Amino acid sequence: MTQTRTQTDPDRALKAKHAAMWAMGDYPAVATEVIAPLGPALVEATGVHRGDRVLDVAAGAGNAAVPAALAGADVVASDLTPDLVETGRQAAAAAGATLRWEVADAEHLPYADAEFDAVLSCVGVMFAPHHQEAADELVRVLRPGGRLGLLSWTPEGFIGRMFATMKPYAAPPPPGAQPPPLWGDEGHVRTLLGDRVTGVDARRQTLPVRRFADGAAFRDFFKRTYGPTIACYRGLADAPDRAAELDAALAALGDDALREGTMGWEYLLVTATRA
């Protein structure tokens, strides 16, 4: 098996922190109650079919891995967070899907070169802090002629705006870490992948979200379920005035996005073929 670079102690510490963040709250509730349609859309766009060897990177609760397995593919679902791997394993079993679940770092995938026919990530790999290292691994484990499918929130879309709203209240990122919504910028993704892929198709699409009656309901749901939001508020535990400011800002963001009971959450769907 090939690794792109050697992991350092600071890198391991950063990944442990990331794993702990995503174990906070109840991310599977986000996956099942809000963004469930994204996984099947990614699987369909990538052309996953029976017999394919498929890797879902940063699989979370299995939004893409489970529908890929139900389509008859031989699926490995990998994620940095052991809690999500276990929750995903249980959810897959309940759905009647057979697949392997493994703890793995998107920047140091424990798989052989060219091992998979398709590699997917549904709003997952975008949260790996070092974008080029993650992109290199996605391409490395994909066979020539294999299909890559990536779905990421855009910087200008609702979730990108949510991260921008939280940024002044959050701890600064570690040196070298890049903003997750950059994966929702077509030019950035094309640069990451370079000439190692062909036939790149990038489409901005919108997920209709009807889960929230108003901005406050959106804010409170994310404060309860979503690791990055929970971590941001924990950092404000000794600054109640700042936490109240963030409360108001997130509620206003949600209210501004609602149109007749529906929010539109924009994402970028990228498919490509390994050269």
Short mmCIF file of C-alpha atoms in Angstrom, two decimals:
data_model
loop_
_atom_site.label_atom_id
_atom_site.label_comp_id
_atom_site.label_asym_id
_atom_site.label_seq_id
_atom_site.Cartn_x
_atom_site.Cartn_y
_atom_site.Cartn_z
CA MET A 1 0.00 0.00 0.00
CA THR A 2 1.16 3.51 -0.82
CA GLN A 3 0.93 6.57 1.42
CA THR A 4 1.36 10.09 0.05
CA ARG A 5 3.20 11.44 3.09
CA THR A 6 4.21 10.50 6.60
CA GLN A 7 1.88 11.55 9.39
CA THR A 8 3.39 13.84 12.01
CA ASP A 9 2.47 14.08 15.68
CA PRO A 10 0.80 17.51 15.19
CA ASP A 11 -1.19 16.05 12.30
CA ARG A 12 -2.37 13.14 14.45
CA ALA A 13 -3.39 15.58 17.18
CA LEU A 14 -5.33 17.68 14.69
CA LYS A 15 -7.15 14.64 13.33
CA ALA A 16 -8.01 13.49 16.85
CA LYS A 17 -9.53 16.91 17.45
CA HIS A 18 -11.53 16.67 14.22
CA ALA A 19 -12.79 13.19 15.10
CA ALA A 20 -13.91 14.43 18.51
CA MET A 21 -15.70 17.41 16.95
CA TRP A 22 -17.73 15.23 14.58
CA ALA A 23 -18.64 12.91 17.46
CA MET A 24 -20.34 15.84 19.23
CA GLY A 25 -24.08 16.20 18.96
CA ASP A 26 -26.01 14.01 16.55
CA TYR A 27 -24.70 14.25 12.98
CA PRO A 28 -26.80 11.26 11.87
CA ALA A 29 -29.87 13.42 12.57
CA VAL A 30 -28.55 15.97 10.06
CA ALA A 31 -27.89 13.18 7.59
CA THR A 32 -31.31 11.58 7.86
CA GLU A 33 -33.60 14.54 8.59
CA VAL A 34 -32.08 17.23 6.37
CA ILE A 35 -29.60 16.07 3.71
CA ALA A 36 -30.75 12.51 2.99
CA PRO A 37 -31.36 13.13 -0.76
CA LEU A 38 -27.72 14.08 -1.40
CA GLY A 39 -26.23 10.59 -1.17
CA PRO A 40 -28.51 8.96 -3.75
CA ALA A 41 -27.98 11.96 -6.07
CA LEU A 42 -24.21 11.50 -5.86
CA VAL A 43 -24.41 7.74 -6.43
CA GLU A 44 -26.60 8.23 -9.50
CA ALA A 45 -24.40 10.99 -10.93
CA THR A 46 -21.28 8.85 -10.52
CA GLY A 47 -22.88 5.91 -12.30
CA VAL A 48 -22.34 3.38 -9.52
CA HIS A 49 -23.68 -0.03 -10.47
CA ARG A 50 -23.70 -3.65 -9.40
CA GLY A 51 -20.25 -5.15 -8.95
CA ASP A 52 -18.37 -1.85 -8.67
CA ARG A 53 -15.70 -1.61 -5.98
CA VAL A 54 -16.64 1.65 -4.27
CA LEU A 55 -14.97 3.72 -1.55
CA ASP A 56 -16.96 6.39 0.30
CA VAL A 57 -14.45 8.78 1.91
CA ALA A 58 -15.50 10.67 5.06
CA ALA A 59 -18.72 8.68 4.83
CA GLY A 60 -20.33 10.12 7.95
CA ALA A 61 -23.63 8.35 8.48
CA GLY A 62 -23.43 6.64 5.09
CA ASN A 63 -25.45 9.03 2.94
CA ALA A 64 -23.68 7.81 -0.19
CA ALA A 65 -22.30 4.47 1.00
CA VAL A 66 -25.67 2.93 1.83
CA PRO A 67 -27.40 3.72 -1.50
CA ALA A 68 -24.27 2.57 -3.33
CA ALA A 69 -24.43 -0.76 -1.49
CA LEU A 70 -28.16 -1.07 -2.17
CA ALA A 71 -27.34 -0.57 -5.86
CA GLY A 72 -25.28 -3.76 -5.67
CA ALA A 73 -21.79 -2.27 -5.36
CA ASP A 74 -19.06 -3.72 -3.14
CA VAL A 75 -18.68 -0.74 -0.78
CA VAL A 76 -16.16 0.37 1.81
CA ALA A 77 -17.35 3.27 3.96
CA SER A 78 -14.47 5.07 5.69
CA ASP A 79 -14.56 7.89 8.20
CA LEU A 80 -12.20 9.54 10.65
CA THR A 81 -14.71 9.39 13.53
CA PRO A 82 -15.20 5.96 15.17
CA ASP A 83 -18.59 7.00 16.59
CA LEU A 84 -19.92 7.75 13.11
CA VAL A 85 -18.52 4.49 11.76
CA GLU A 86 -20.43 2.55 14.41
CA THR A 87 -23.64 4.55 13.92
CA GLY A 88 -23.36 4.14 10.16
CA ARG A 89 -22.81 0.40 10.51
CA GLN A 90 -26.05 0.11 12.51
CA ALA A 91 -28.00 2.30 10.07
CA ALA A 92 -26.76 0.29 7.09
CA ALA A 93 -27.81 -2.96 8.73
CA ALA A 94 -31.25 -1.51 9.44
CA ALA A 95 -31.56 -0.53 5.77
CA GLY A 96 -30.57 -4.03 4.64
CA ALA A 97 -27.30 -2.81 3.09
CA THR A 98 -24.15 -4.96 3.23
CA LEU A 99 -20.87 -3.04 3.24
CA ARG A 100 -17.60 -2.64 5.17
CA TRP A 101 -17.15 0.19 7.65
CA GLU A 102 -13.62 1.30 8.55
CA VAL A 103 -11.98 4.11 10.49
CA ALA A 104 -9.66 5.97 8.10
CA ASP A 105 -8.16 9.43 7.59
CA ALA A 106 -9.04 10.95 4.21
CA GLU A 107 -5.49 12.32 3.95
CA HIS A 108 -3.90 8.91 4.71
CA LEU A 109 -6.18 6.29 3.22
CA PRO A 110 -5.13 2.72 4.12
CA TYR A 111 -5.91 1.35 0.67
CA ALA A 112 -3.81 0.25 -2.29
CA ASP A 113 -3.21 2.30 -5.40
CA ALA A 114 -5.99 1.89 -7.99
CA GLU A 115 -8.04 -0.33 -5.65
CA PHE A 116 -11.50 1.07 -6.45
CA ASP A 117 -13.74 1.50 -9.48
CA ALA A 118 -15.46 4.53 -7.95
CA VAL A 119 -14.54 6.91 -5.14
CA LEU A 120 -17.22 9.11 -3.59
CA SER A 121 -17.52 11.77 -0.91
CA CYS A 122 -20.77 13.48 0.09
CA VAL A 123 -20.12 16.70 2.06
CA GLY A 124 -17.34 14.75 3.77
CA VAL A 125 -13.83 15.08 2.35
CA MET A 126 -14.37 18.84 2.16
CA PHE A 127 -13.74 18.93 5.92
CA ALA A 128 -10.28 17.36 5.69
CA PRO A 129 -7.97 20.27 6.62
CA HIS A 130 -5.35 19.79 3.90
CA HIS A 131 -7.15 19.84 0.59
CA GLN A 132 -4.33 18.79 -1.73
CA GLU A 133 -3.37 15.81 0.42
CA ALA A 134 -6.99 14.64 0.48
CA ALA A 135 -7.40 15.11 -3.28
CA ASP A 136 -4.18 13.20 -3.90
CA GLU A 137 -5.52 10.26 -1.91
CA LEU A 138 -8.89 10.27 -3.68
CA VAL A 139 -7.11 9.97 -7.02
CA ARG A 140 -4.45 7.51 -5.83
CA VAL A 141 -6.90 4.80 -4.75
CA LEU A 142 -9.02 5.14 -7.91
CA ARG A 143 -8.14 2.89 -10.87
CA PRO A 144 -7.47 4.39 -14.31
CA GLY A 145 -10.85 4.78 -15.96
CA GLY A 146 -12.55 4.79 -12.56
CA ARG A 147 -15.13 7.38 -11.59
CA LEU A 148 -14.79 10.12 -8.98
CA GLY A 149 -17.86 11.77 -7.46
CA LEU A 150 -17.70 14.69 -5.02
CA LEU A 151 -20.53 16.70 -3.49
CA SER A 152 -19.61 19.79 -1.46
CA TRP A 153 -21.33 22.87 -0.04
CA THR A 154 -20.48 26.03 -1.99
CA PRO A 155 -18.93 29.13 -0.36
CA GLU A 156 -21.83 31.29 -1.56
CA GLY A 157 -24.57 28.82 -0.60
CA PHE A 158 -26.40 28.55 2.70
CA ILE A 159 -23.94 26.28 4.53
CA GLY A 160 -20.99 28.26 3.20
CA ARG A 161 -22.66 31.41 4.56
CA MET A 162 -23.25 29.64 7.86
CA PHE A 163 -19.53 28.92 8.20
CA ALA A 164 -18.76 32.54 7.30
CA THR A 165 -21.20 33.66 10.00
CA MET A 166 -19.53 31.46 12.62
CA LYS A 167 -15.96 32.32 11.62
CA PRO A 168 -15.56 35.50 13.75
CA TYR A 169 -16.75 33.55 16.80
CA ALA A 170 -14.72 30.36 16.26
CA ALA A 171 -11.17 29.50 17.22
CA PRO A 172 -8.70 30.22 14.40
CA PRO A 173 -7.89 27.21 12.23
CA PRO A 174 -4.48 25.57 12.66
CA PRO A 175 -1.70 26.65 10.28
CA GLY A 176 -2.14 25.14 6.84
CA ALA A 177 -5.81 24.21 7.25
CA GLN A 178 -8.06 25.38 4.43
CA PRO A 179 -11.76 26.41 4.59
CA PRO A 180 -14.09 23.47 3.82
CA PRO A 181 -16.38 25.37 1.41
CA LEU A 182 -13.48 25.85 -1.02
CA TRP A 183 -14.36 22.33 -2.21
CA GLY A 184 -17.56 23.91 -3.49
CA ASP A 185 -15.58 26.16 -5.84
CA GLU A 186 -15.13 24.55 -9.26
CA GLY A 187 -11.80 26.22 -9.97
CA HIS A 188 -10.37 25.05 -6.66
CA VAL A 189 -11.42 21.44 -7.26
CA ARG A 190 -10.05 21.45 -10.81
CA THR A 191 -6.72 22.72 -9.47
CA LEU A 192 -6.64 20.02 -6.77
CA LEU A 193 -7.29 17.22 -9.28
CA GLY A 194 -5.21 18.60 -12.14
CA ASP A 195 -4.58 16.51 -15.23
CA ARG A 196 -4.92 13.25 -13.31
CA VAL A 197 -8.62 13.22 -14.22
CA THR A 198 -10.55 13.80 -17.44
CA GLY A 199 -14.15 14.59 -18.32
CA VAL A 200 -14.73 16.84 -15.33
CA ASP A 201 -18.39 17.79 -14.98
CA ALA A 202 -19.19 20.40 -12.30
CA ARG A 203 -22.75 21.47 -11.58
CA ARG A 204 -24.18 23.77 -8.95
CA GLN A 205 -27.42 22.36 -7.64
CA THR A 206 -29.75 23.16 -4.76
CA LEU A 207 -31.13 20.97 -1.99
CA PRO A 208 -34.61 22.10 -0.89
CA VAL A 209 -34.81 21.99 2.92
CA ARG A 210 -38.23 22.12 4.54
CA ARG A 211 -37.19 21.00 8.02
CA PHE A 212 -37.22 24.41 9.78
CA ALA A 213 -40.13 26.73 10.55
CA ASP A 214 -37.86 29.73 11.07
CA GLY A 215 -34.25 30.75 11.53
CA ALA A 216 -34.30 30.07 15.25
CA ALA A 217 -35.42 26.47 14.62
CA PHE A 218 -32.52 25.99 12.19
CA ARG A 219 -30.05 27.49 14.67
CA ASP A 220 -31.24 25.39 17.59
CA PHE A 221 -31.16 22.19 15.54
CA PHE A 222 -27.56 22.83 14.49
CA LYS A 223 -26.56 23.82 18.03
CA ARG A 224 -27.82 20.40 19.13
CA THR A 225 -26.62 18.18 16.29
CA TYR A 226 -23.78 19.67 14.21
CA GLY A 227 -20.22 19.25 15.47
CA PRO A 228 -18.69 22.47 14.06
CA THR A 229 -21.54 24.57 15.45
CA ILE A 230 -21.36 22.86 18.84
CA ALA A 231 -17.59 23.38 18.97
CA CYS A 232 -18.00 27.05 18.13
CA TYR A 233 -20.46 27.59 20.98
CA ARG A 234 -18.30 25.65 23.43
CA GLY A 235 -15.52 28.09 22.66
CA LEU A 236 -17.88 30.89 23.74
CA ALA A 237 -18.77 29.31 27.08
CA ASP A 238 -17.12 32.19 28.97
CA ALA A 239 -18.43 34.88 26.62
CA PRO A 240 -22.24 34.89 26.91
CA ASP A 241 -22.57 38.21 25.08
CA ARG A 242 -20.69 36.82 22.10
CA ALA A 243 -22.78 33.64 22.17
CA ALA A 244 -25.93 35.78 22.12
CA GLU A 245 -24.57 37.67 19.11
CA LEU A 246 -23.99 34.40 17.29
CA ASP A 247 -27.47 33.23 18.26
CA ALA A 248 -28.96 36.30 16.62
CA ALA A 249 -26.72 36.06 13.54
CA LEU A 250 -27.54 32.40 12.83
CA ALA A 251 -31.27 32.95 13.33
CA ALA A 252 -31.14 35.92 10.95
CA LEU A 253 -29.25 33.82 8.40
CA GLY A 254 -31.94 31.15 8.57
CA ASP A 255 -34.80 33.63 8.33
CA ASP A 256 -33.18 35.29 5.31
CA ALA A 257 -32.94 31.94 3.51
CA LEU A 258 -36.54 30.87 4.04
CA ARG A 259 -38.97 31.28 1.17
CA GLU A 260 -42.50 30.00 1.85
CA GLY A 261 -41.19 27.43 4.31
CA THR A 262 -38.28 26.21 2.15
CA MET A 263 -34.56 26.90 2.26
CA GLY A 264 -32.29 26.29 -0.72
CA TRP A 265 -28.87 24.87 0.21
CA GLU A 266 -26.51 25.12 -2.77
CA TYR A 267 -23.86 22.47 -3.45
CA LEU A 268 -21.35 21.63 -6.17
CA LEU A 269 -21.57 18.17 -7.70
CA VAL A 270 -18.35 17.14 -9.46
CA THR A 271 -17.81 13.94 -11.43
CA ALA A 272 -14.65 12.95 -13.30
CA THR A 273 -12.75 9.96 -14.67
CA ARG A 274 -9.27 8.92 -13.56
CA ALA A 275 -6.86 9.43 -16.45
#
